Structure formats: structure tokens, C-alpha cells
mmCIF file of C-alpha atoms and ligand atoms in Angstrom:
data_model
loop_
_atom_site.group_PDB
_atom_site.id
_atom_site.type_symbol
_atom_site.label_atom_id
_atom_site.label_comp_id
_atom_site.label_asym_id
_atom_site.label_seq_id
_atom_site.Cartn_x
_atom_site.Cartn_y
_atom_site.Cartn_z
ATOM 1 C CA UNK X 1260 11.114 -4.792 -3.492
ATOM 2 C CA UNK X 1261 9.641 -1.323 -3.295
ATOM 3 C CA UNK X 1262 11.824 1.157 -1.467
ATOM 4 C CA UNK X 1263 9.638 3.622 0.356
ATOM 5 C CA UNK X 1264 10.174 7.006 2.040
ATOM 6 C CA UNK X 1265 7.592 7.813 4.692
ATOM 7 C CA UNK X 1266 7.047 11.483 5.485
ATOM 8 C CA UNK X 1267 5.767 11.914 9.000
ATOM 9 C CA UNK X 1268 5.954 9.601 11.931
ATOM 10 C CA UNK X 1269 3.176 10.655 14.169
ATOM 11 C CA UNK X 1270 -0.279 9.017 14.790
ATOM 12 C CA UNK X 1271 -0.668 7.705 11.247
ATOM 13 C CA UNK X 1272 2.996 7.253 10.200
ATOM 14 C CA UNK X 1273 3.891 5.223 13.378
ATOM 15 C CA UNK X 1274 0.783 3.029 13.107
ATOM 16 C CA UNK X 1275 1.574 2.408 9.412
ATOM 17 C CA UNK X 1276 5.119 1.364 10.328
ATOM 18 C CA UNK X 1277 3.769 -1.119 12.897
ATOM 19 C CA UNK X 1278 1.401 -2.719 10.392
ATOM 20 C CA UNK X 1279 3.996 -2.856 7.588
ATOM 21 C CA UNK X 1280 6.913 -4.244 9.584
ATOM 22 C CA UNK X 1281 6.579 -7.778 8.203
ATOM 23 C CA UNK X 1282 5.720 -6.968 4.566
ATOM 24 C CA UNK X 1283 8.016 -8.765 2.188
ATOM 25 C CA UNK X 1284 7.252 -6.704 -0.876
ATOM 26 C CA UNK X 1285 8.307 -3.292 0.460
ATOM 27 C CA UNK X 1286 10.878 -1.766 2.698
ATOM 28 C CA UNK X 1287 10.620 1.583 4.458
ATOM 29 C CA UNK X 1288 14.173 2.916 3.859
ATOM 30 C CA UNK X 1289 13.599 6.538 5.003
ATOM 31 C CA UNK X 1290 11.481 8.312 7.558
ATOM 32 C CA UNK X 1291 11.345 12.078 6.901
ATOM 33 C CA UNK X 1292 10.516 14.400 9.879
ATOM 34 C CA UNK X 1293 11.704 17.845 10.889
ATOM 35 C CA UNK X 1294 14.508 18.024 13.561
ATOM 36 C CA UNK X 1295 11.851 18.594 16.216
ATOM 37 C CA UNK X 1296 10.326 15.171 15.514
ATOM 38 C CA UNK X 1297 13.440 13.093 14.891
ATOM 39 C CA UNK X 1298 13.963 11.740 18.372
ATOM 40 C CA UNK X 1299 10.366 10.377 18.532
ATOM 41 C CA UNK X 1300 10.668 9.038 14.995
ATOM 42 C CA UNK X 1301 13.993 7.231 15.924
ATOM 43 C CA UNK X 1302 12.190 5.541 18.810
ATOM 44 C CA UNK X 1303 9.422 4.310 16.459
ATOM 45 C CA UNK X 1304 11.931 3.290 13.851
ATOM 46 C CA UNK X 1305 13.893 1.182 16.380
ATOM 47 C CA UNK X 1306 10.686 -0.779 17.109
ATOM 48 C CA UNK X 1307 9.174 -1.145 13.671
ATOM 49 C CA UNK X 1308 11.620 -0.275 10.901
ATOM 50 C CA UNK X 1309 15.183 -0.709 12.155
ATOM 51 C CA UNK X 1310 16.637 -0.370 8.617
ATOM 52 C CA UNK X 1311 15.059 3.079 8.032
ATOM 53 C CA UNK X 1312 17.074 6.141 8.230
ATOM 54 C CA UNK X 1313 15.458 9.084 9.993
ATOM 55 C CA UNK X 1314 16.202 12.257 8.062
ATOM 56 C CA UNK X 1315 14.945 15.728 7.275
ATOM 57 C CA UNK X 1316 14.376 15.408 3.517
ATOM 58 C CA UNK X 1317 13.409 12.690 1.070
ATOM 59 C CA UNK X 1318 16.614 11.059 -0.445
ATOM 60 C CA UNK X 1319 17.069 12.147 -4.089
ATOM 61 C CA UNK X 1320 17.962 8.632 -5.130
ATOM 62 C CA UNK X 1321 17.009 5.022 -4.228
ATOM 63 C CA UNK X 1322 13.340 5.752 -3.495
ATOM 64 C CA UNK X 1323 10.532 4.099 -5.541
ATOM 65 C CA UNK X 1324 7.610 5.625 -3.658
ATOM 66 C CA UNK X 1325 6.947 8.404 -1.221
ATOM 67 C CA UNK X 1326 4.006 8.298 1.293
ATOM 68 C CA UNK X 1327 3.033 11.513 2.997
ATOM 69 C CA UNK X 1328 1.300 11.482 6.412
ATOM 70 C CA UNK X 1329 2.563 14.865 7.827
ATOM 71 C CA UNK X 1330 0.536 17.835 6.780
ATOM 72 C CA UNK X 1331 0.374 20.790 4.371
ATOM 73 C CA UNK X 1332 3.937 22.011 4.981
ATOM 74 C CA UNK X 1333 5.399 18.635 4.185
ATOM 75 C CA UNK X 1334 3.560 18.614 0.824
ATOM 76 C CA UNK X 1335 5.143 21.885 0.119
ATOM 77 C CA UNK X 1336 8.559 20.960 1.415
ATOM 78 C CA UNK X 1337 8.928 17.362 0.113
ATOM 79 C CA UNK X 1338 6.077 16.031 -2.082
ATOM 80 C CA UNK X 1339 6.238 18.630 -4.779
ATOM 81 C CA UNK X 1340 10.082 18.120 -5.260
ATOM 82 C CA UNK X 1341 9.828 14.285 -5.154
ATOM 83 C CA UNK X 1342 7.138 14.408 -7.899
ATOM 84 C CA UNK X 1343 9.163 16.720 -10.025
ATOM 85 C CA UNK X 1344 12.109 14.253 -9.704
ATOM 86 C CA UNK X 1345 9.770 11.513 -11.045
ATOM 87 C CA UNK X 1346 9.005 9.701 -7.750
ATOM 88 C CA UNK X 1347 5.347 8.707 -7.307
ATOM 89 C CA UNK X 1348 3.744 9.913 -4.140
ATOM 90 C CA UNK X 1349 0.712 8.846 -1.931
ATOM 91 C CA UNK X 1350 -0.796 11.781 -0.001
ATOM 92 C CA UNK X 1351 -2.821 11.391 3.201
ATOM 93 C CA UNK X 1352 -3.180 15.095 3.984
ATOM 94 C CA UNK X 1353 -5.965 15.604 1.448
ATOM 95 C CA UNK X 1354 -7.444 18.483 3.297
ATOM 96 C CA UNK X 1355 -4.343 20.526 2.303
ATOM 97 C CA UNK X 1356 -5.599 20.420 -1.252
ATOM 98 C CA UNK X 1357 -8.377 22.900 -0.227
ATOM 99 C CA UNK X 1358 -5.603 25.626 -0.347
ATOM 100 C CA UNK X 1359 -5.999 27.572 -3.521
ATOM 101 C CA UNK X 1360 -3.627 26.451 -6.274
ATOM 102 C CA UNK X 1361 -2.162 23.382 -4.451
ATOM 103 C CA UNK X 1362 -3.939 20.664 -6.513
ATOM 104 C CA UNK X 1363 -2.733 22.417 -9.742
ATOM 105 C CA UNK X 1364 0.867 22.566 -8.403
ATOM 106 C CA UNK X 1365 0.808 18.918 -7.585
ATOM 107 C CA UNK X 1366 -0.481 18.049 -10.984
ATOM 108 C CA UNK X 1367 2.228 20.281 -12.575
ATOM 109 C CA UNK X 1368 4.982 18.692 -10.584
ATOM 110 C CA UNK X 1369 3.776 15.180 -11.321
ATOM 111 C CA UNK X 1370 3.491 16.056 -15.032
ATOM 112 C CA UNK X 1371 7.005 17.542 -15.108
ATOM 113 C CA UNK X 1372 8.375 14.351 -13.432
ATOM 114 C CA UNK X 1373 6.323 12.023 -15.597
ATOM 115 C CA UNK X 1374 4.826 10.432 -12.567
ATOM 116 C CA UNK X 1375 1.611 10.405 -10.443
ATOM 117 C CA UNK X 1376 0.376 11.651 -7.111
ATOM 118 C CA UNK X 1377 -2.382 9.570 -5.534
ATOM 119 C CA UNK X 1378 -4.671 10.910 -2.882
ATOM 120 C CA UNK X 1379 -5.668 8.092 -0.458
ATOM 121 C CA UNK X 1380 -9.407 7.695 0.525
ATOM 122 C CA UNK X 1381 -8.352 7.852 4.183
ATOM 123 C CA UNK X 1382 -11.156 8.039 6.765
ATOM 124 C CA UNK X 1383 -14.067 7.834 4.216
ATOM 125 C CA UNK X 1384 -15.318 5.049 1.979
ATOM 126 C CA UNK X 1385 -17.063 4.726 -1.394
ATOM 127 C CA UNK X 1386 -14.534 7.037 -3.044
ATOM 128 C CA UNK X 1387 -14.298 4.587 -5.908
ATOM 129 C CA UNK X 1388 -18.094 4.629 -6.421
ATOM 130 C CA UNK X 1389 -18.370 8.447 -6.115
ATOM 131 C CA UNK X 1390 -15.453 9.019 -8.632
ATOM 132 C CA UNK X 1391 -16.892 6.409 -11.066
ATOM 133 C CA UNK X 1392 -20.333 8.019 -10.756
ATOM 134 C CA UNK X 1393 -18.795 11.326 -11.722
ATOM 135 C CA UNK X 1394 -17.873 9.835 -15.166
ATOM 136 C CA UNK X 1395 -21.640 9.666 -15.882
ATOM 137 C CA UNK X 1396 -22.495 12.967 -14.260
ATOM 138 C CA UNK X 1397 -23.302 13.883 -10.649
ATOM 139 C CA UNK X 1398 -26.160 16.189 -9.701
ATOM 140 C CA UNK X 1399 -25.647 16.648 -5.975
ATOM 141 C CA UNK X 1400 -23.118 15.486 -3.333
ATOM 142 C CA UNK X 1401 -23.611 16.229 0.315
ATOM 143 C CA UNK X 1402 -21.211 15.318 3.165
ATOM 144 C CA UNK X 1403 -22.451 15.459 6.784
ATOM 145 C CA UNK X 1404 -19.901 15.204 9.674
ATOM 146 C CA UNK X 1405 -21.447 14.407 12.996
ATOM 147 C CA UNK X 1406 -19.440 14.546 16.288
ATOM 148 C CA UNK X 1407 -20.172 14.973 19.962
ATOM 149 C CA UNK X 1408 -20.325 18.629 20.979
ATOM 150 C CA UNK X 1409 -17.102 18.488 22.967
ATOM 151 C CA UNK X 1410 -15.307 17.491 19.716
ATOM 152 C CA UNK X 1411 -16.203 21.005 18.305
ATOM 153 C CA UNK X 1412 -14.459 22.925 21.130
ATOM 154 C CA UNK X 1413 -11.900 25.375 19.885
ATOM 155 C CA UNK X 1414 -13.693 25.798 16.569
ATOM 156 C CA UNK X 1415 -16.145 28.598 15.241
ATOM 157 C CA UNK X 1416 -18.904 26.206 16.475
ATOM 158 C CA UNK X 1417 -18.467 27.831 19.894
ATOM 159 C CA UNK X 1418 -19.295 31.316 18.668
ATOM 160 C CA UNK X 1419 -22.592 32.395 20.291
ATOM 161 C CA UNK X 1420 -23.236 28.845 21.409
ATOM 162 C CA UNK X 1421 -22.569 26.907 24.676
ATOM 163 C CA UNK X 1422 -21.589 23.444 23.299
ATOM 164 C CA UNK X 1423 -21.834 21.857 26.813
ATOM 165 C CA UNK X 1424 -25.489 22.857 27.013
ATOM 166 C CA UNK X 1425 -26.648 21.251 23.735
ATOM 167 C CA UNK X 1426 -29.447 18.737 24.310
ATOM 168 C CA UNK X 1427 -30.097 17.863 20.717
ATOM 169 C CA UNK X 1428 -28.389 17.603 17.403
ATOM 170 C CA UNK X 1429 -27.424 21.059 16.131
ATOM 171 C CA UNK X 1430 -26.147 22.053 12.711
ATOM 172 C CA UNK X 1431 -23.098 24.265 13.368
ATOM 173 C CA UNK X 1432 -22.110 24.830 9.710
ATOM 174 C CA UNK X 1433 -23.787 24.522 6.369
ATOM 175 C CA UNK X 1434 -22.096 25.600 3.137
ATOM 176 C CA UNK X 1435 -19.632 24.634 0.578
ATOM 177 C CA UNK X 1436 -16.698 22.217 1.087
ATOM 178 C CA UNK X 1437 -14.339 25.147 0.379
ATOM 179 C CA UNK X 1438 -15.852 27.206 3.181
ATOM 180 C CA UNK X 1439 -15.894 24.252 5.516
ATOM 181 C CA UNK X 1440 -12.226 23.530 4.943
ATOM 182 C CA UNK X 1441 -11.304 27.114 5.742
ATOM 183 C CA UNK X 1442 -13.400 27.305 8.935
ATOM 184 C CA UNK X 1443 -12.886 23.819 10.148
ATOM 185 C CA UNK X 1444 -9.498 22.770 8.944
ATOM 186 C CA UNK X 1445 -9.364 19.696 11.322
ATOM 187 C CA UNK X 1446 -12.438 18.358 9.399
ATOM 188 C CA UNK X 1447 -11.021 19.238 6.040
ATOM 189 C CA UNK X 1448 -9.634 15.760 5.000
ATOM 190 C CA UNK X 1449 -12.868 14.020 4.458
ATOM 191 C CA UNK X 1450 -14.690 17.010 2.973
ATOM 192 C CA UNK X 1451 -11.805 17.617 0.555
ATOM 193 C CA UNK X 1452 -11.586 13.935 -0.437
ATOM 194 C CA UNK X 1453 -15.392 13.690 -1.114
ATOM 195 C CA UNK X 1454 -15.126 16.934 -3.187
ATOM 196 C CA UNK X 1455 -12.094 16.064 -5.268
ATOM 197 C CA UNK X 1456 -13.761 12.651 -6.066
ATOM 198 C CA UNK X 1457 -17.076 14.229 -7.010
ATOM 199 C CA UNK X 1458 -18.273 17.775 -7.717
ATOM 200 C CA UNK X 1459 -15.337 19.816 -6.497
ATOM 201 C CA UNK X 1460 -14.873 22.032 -3.453
ATOM 202 C CA UNK X 1461 -17.504 24.677 -4.439
ATOM 203 C CA UNK X 1462 -20.320 22.388 -5.526
ATOM 204 C CA UNK X 1463 -20.019 19.833 -2.662
ATOM 205 C CA UNK X 1464 -22.393 20.693 0.105
ATOM 206 C CA UNK X 1465 -21.118 20.235 3.653
ATOM 207 C CA UNK X 1466 -23.147 20.059 6.909
ATOM 208 C CA UNK X 1467 -21.406 19.801 10.287
ATOM 209 C CA UNK X 1468 -23.367 18.705 13.255
ATOM 210 C CA UNK X 1469 -22.803 18.719 17.093
ATOM 211 C CA UNK X 1470 -24.765 15.813 18.344
ATOM 212 C CA UNK X 1471 -24.955 14.859 22.077
ATOM 213 C CA UNK X 1472 -26.363 11.507 21.044
ATOM 214 C CA UNK X 1473 -23.183 10.197 19.311
ATOM 215 C CA UNK X 1474 -19.829 9.270 20.795
ATOM 216 C CA UNK X 1475 -17.979 8.421 17.573
ATOM 217 C CA UNK X 1476 -17.242 10.528 14.526
ATOM 218 C CA UNK X 1477 -20.023 9.736 12.049
ATOM 219 C CA UNK X 1478 -19.489 10.580 8.335
ATOM 220 C CA UNK X 1479 -22.379 10.479 5.841
ATOM 221 C CA UNK X 1480 -22.143 10.921 2.136
ATOM 222 C CA UNK X 1481 -25.243 11.244 -0.076
ATOM 223 C CA UNK X 1482 -24.762 11.417 -3.853
ATOM 224 C CA UNK X 1483 -27.192 11.546 -6.792
ATOM 225 C CA UNK X 1484 -26.529 11.517 -10.491
ATOM 226 C CA UNK X 1485 -26.929 9.602 -13.767
ATOM 227 C CA UNK X 1486 -25.733 6.439 -12.031
ATOM 228 C CA UNK X 1487 -28.563 6.596 -9.487
ATOM 229 C CA UNK X 1488 -28.199 7.440 -5.829
ATOM 230 C CA UNK X 1489 -26.239 6.276 -2.774
ATOM 231 C CA UNK X 1490 -26.033 6.993 0.932
ATOM 232 C CA UNK X 1491 -22.961 5.943 2.927
ATOM 233 C CA UNK X 1492 -22.604 6.217 6.749
ATOM 234 C CA UNK X 1493 -19.382 5.451 8.488
ATOM 235 C CA UNK X 1494 -18.781 5.323 12.251
ATOM 236 C CA UNK X 1495 -15.090 5.089 12.519
ATOM 237 C CA UNK X 1496 -13.337 3.666 15.543
ATOM 238 C CA UNK X 1497 -9.963 4.943 16.785
ATOM 239 C CA UNK X 1498 -6.927 2.743 16.247
ATOM 240 C CA UNK X 1499 -6.447 0.551 19.451
ATOM 241 C CA UNK X 1500 -2.737 1.288 19.501
ATOM 242 C CA UNK X 1501 -3.264 5.008 18.928
ATOM 243 C CA UNK X 1502 -6.701 6.548 19.959
ATOM 244 C CA UNK X 1503 -5.567 9.902 18.333
ATOM 245 C CA UNK X 1504 -6.341 8.547 14.856
ATOM 246 C CA UNK X 1505 -9.167 6.756 13.101
ATOM 247 C CA UNK X 1506 -8.121 3.156 12.312
ATOM 248 C CA UNK X 1507 -9.500 3.296 8.761
ATOM 249 C CA UNK X 1508 -7.122 6.192 7.706
ATOM 250 C CA UNK X 1509 -4.115 4.039 8.663
ATOM 251 C CA UNK X 1510 -5.624 0.932 6.940
ATOM 252 C CA UNK X 1511 -6.319 2.990 3.849
ATOM 253 C CA UNK X 1512 -2.767 4.282 3.630
ATOM 254 C CA UNK X 1513 -1.380 0.698 4.198
ATOM 255 C CA UNK X 1514 -3.706 -0.674 1.581
ATOM 256 C CA UNK X 1515 -2.596 2.037 -0.977
ATOM 257 C CA UNK X 1516 0.958 1.217 -0.256
ATOM 258 C CA UNK X 1517 0.518 -2.570 -0.530
ATOM 259 C CA UNK X 1518 -1.449 -2.215 -3.767
ATOM 260 C CA UNK X 1519 1.700 -0.606 -5.281
ATOM 261 C CA UNK X 1520 3.765 -3.681 -4.411
ATOM 262 C CA UNK X 1521 1.103 -6.326 -5.179
ATOM 263 C CA UNK X 1522 0.883 -8.238 -8.435
ATOM 264 C CA UNK X 1523 -2.919 -8.110 -8.176
ATOM 265 C CA UNK X 1524 -4.574 -5.194 -6.548
ATOM 266 C CA UNK X 1525 -8.157 -4.121 -5.727
HETATM 267 N N1 NAD C 2477 -7.167 11.598 4.649
HETATM 268 C C1 NAD C 2477 -7.757 11.420 5.846
HETATM 269 O O1 NAD C 2477 -8.831 10.908 5.928
HETATM 270 C C2 NAD C 2477 -6.921 11.847 7.029
HETATM 271 C C3 NAD C 2477 -7.409 11.454 8.277
HETATM 272 C C4 NAD C 2477 -6.712 11.850 9.460
HETATM 273 C C5 NAD C 2477 -5.558 12.621 9.252
HETATM 274 N N2 NAD C 2477 -5.146 13.017 8.042
HETATM 275 C C6 NAD C 2477 -3.868 13.900 7.821
HETATM 276 O O2 NAD C 2477 -2.731 13.085 7.913
HETATM 277 C C7 NAD C 2477 -1.678 13.882 8.402
HETATM 278 C C8 NAD C 2477 -1.022 13.163 9.530
HETATM 279 O O3 NAD C 2477 -1.859 13.052 10.604
HETATM 280 P P1 NAD C 2477 -1.296 12.524 12.054
HETATM 281 O O4 NAD C 2477 -2.525 12.338 12.861
HETATM 282 O O5 NAD C 2477 -0.351 11.365 11.810
HETATM 283 O O6 NAD C 2477 -0.477 13.798 12.565
HETATM 284 P P2 NAD C 2477 0.556 13.878 13.687
HETATM 285 O O7 NAD C 2477 0.576 15.278 14.171
HETATM 286 O O8 NAD C 2477 0.354 12.790 14.682
HETATM 287 O O9 NAD C 2477 2.028 13.567 13.021
HETATM 288 C C9 NAD C 2477 2.509 14.396 12.035
HETATM 289 C C10 NAD C 2477 4.046 13.961 11.689
HETATM 290 O O10 NAD C 2477 4.521 14.778 10.630
HETATM 291 C C11 NAD C 2477 5.710 15.294 10.987
HETATM 292 N N3 NAD C 2477 5.856 16.609 10.287
HETATM 293 C C12 NAD C 2477 5.277 17.745 10.599
HETATM 294 N N4 NAD C 2477 5.628 18.700 9.654
HETATM 295 C C13 NAD C 2477 6.441 18.099 8.810
HETATM 296 C C14 NAD C 2477 7.208 18.511 7.646
HETATM 297 N N5 NAD C 2477 7.099 19.768 7.271
HETATM 298 N N6 NAD C 2477 7.953 17.599 6.942
HETATM 299 C C15 NAD C 2477 8.087 16.309 7.406
HETATM 300 N N7 NAD C 2477 7.348 15.840 8.530
HETATM 301 C C16 NAD C 2477 6.538 16.775 9.203
HETATM 302 C C17 NAD C 2477 5.711 15.406 12.469
HETATM 303 O O11 NAD C 2477 7.025 15.504 13.011
HETATM 304 C C18 NAD C 2477 5.002 14.114 12.881
HETATM 305 O O12 NAD C 2477 5.856 13.054 12.831
HETATM 306 C C19 NAD C 2477 -2.313 15.254 8.847
HETATM 307 O O13 NAD C 2477 -2.187 16.235 7.828
HETATM 308 C C20 NAD C 2477 -3.767 14.895 8.908
HETATM 309 O O14 NAD C 2477 -4.642 16.057 8.598
HETATM 310 C C21 NAD C 2477 -5.814 12.568 6.906
#
């Protein structure tokens, strides 16, 4: 029985708890949220994880695995310390690793604790193929994120442009994954995941497109290298129970967690 602490109980965390409520091989024993989120987390816990304690830090003992679905601050506050104590961690907020020095600090904490931090694939697929291809050498990796114009409101895409007036697909950003993460942090998770699996934040090309012809978020990854070439396009649907998040991100986190408890995993 794997005893798990879940950090964050928002769109992803609460949907994970719902999916995991009947799993025999693992038990969510702690839900870690700041005081401001504790009432909402208790409500979710009552429905899906009645045995879990809602608290503001990861218990120092009795935890086999930590799962983060909360954001950059939670990695700083909880994940680094858990790793240093020797508790393995799964991280969903991969975009946070675009911050200078954070990947190195996570590595150092995991090394000090003799454990491992795993970044989940989240909303994007083919991360296994991309990372394997890197072993033989990658030449180019390009990620294109395509969303309806309204989805780019409140971002630098609005500078000098009326998003409501767009009648055709318009490239709103082209540059490195590092620049993309800084300018468009809400898009940072997929760009960072593709980068960390492949050519890194500076050599991964990112293109962001406002497209009046699409209604979903469309992710495309194109990679070339010694292995050959691939193109992946994903049109992710929101989770029925929680339209704020893409279903695949939740499924990816649940799968990563179940793999830790399963005698055979893929
Ligand atoms: N890897 C991916 O593909 C992918 C996709 C979508 C979202 N994400 C990331 O997953 C994370 C969670 O997303 P969400 O939609 O569930 O967010 P959300 O805002 O719905 O929920 C966040 C939860 O974290 C809690 N929280 C905030 N700060 C915290 C802290 N310092 N310590 C502990 N808990 C804290 C909040 O109380 C809340 O319960 C975000 O960082 C988001 O960027 C990753």
C-alpha cells in the first residue's frame, strides 16, 4: 500500500482524487494546501478521500510518495524538502522548471535524499519517444501551440493587435521555449516538458498561434534527429467534471501514480 501526499487540490488535484478513490494499491493520506485553500480541500476530501488529512505541509514521516499539482511556490515550499528527506516526488507544474536554477535545485535535493523527482508528461504525448530519440541525437524540435484568439486575452498577444478582429491564423510568438515560458507562463507546461525531454529550453523552437478556426487547444510537436522524424498533434478535451483543466493532464498524473504502485507498468 503506497501512502501518498497530494500537494494542491484544485482542478487537477480534485479530479485526481475522484479517479483514485477506489484504487486498492495506494491511499491518499495527506492533502497539502495553504490555509486559504483548506476549506475547499476539506469539501473535496469528504467526497473522495475521507481518510486524508488536509494540512499545510507534507508530513515528515509515513509518506511513500508526494504528488505535486499546485504550482511553482509549492515546489519551493514542499517538493524540495520532501526530496531532501528521501521521499520520491511526481511534479505536474513542469512549467515552473523554466525558472533559472530550479531544475538543478530539484536534482540536488533528490541526490541529497537518495531519491528521484519525476516530471509527468501532462497535457502532451510522445514524451517517451522524444526523450528516447534524444539518446541518438536530436537536430530540431519545434512545439506549436494553437488556441482560439480569445484564449490569448490578457497576454502579450494583445499588444498592437485586436484579437477579436482576427480572421485567419496569426503567429503571435516565435522564439525559444525559455522566452515563451517567460512571456506566456500559462502556456509554459507543455513547452517546458517538450524542452526538458528533448533539446532544452534554449534550443527548442516555440510558435504560438491565435487561430479563429479552432475551438480546442491544439498542440503540435515536430522532431528530427538520428532516429528519423515525427509529428504529433493533440487536440485535448477538457475534463467533463472540471472544464478548467484538460482531461489528459489528470489522466497522466493518475497513470504516473498508479505506475508507482503497479507490479507491471508501461
Ligand atoms: N504538466 C501539464 O501539462 C500541466 C497542465 C495543466 C496544469 N499544470 C500545472 O498544474 C498545477 C495545478 O493546476 P490546477 O489547474 O489544478 O491549478 P488550480 O489553481 O486549480 O489549483 C491549485 C491548487 O494548489 C493549491 N496551492 C497553491 N499554492 C500552493 C502552495 N504553495 N502549497 C500547496 N498548495 C498550493 C491551491 O490551494 C489549489 O488547491 C499548475 O501549476 C499548472 O500550471 C500542468
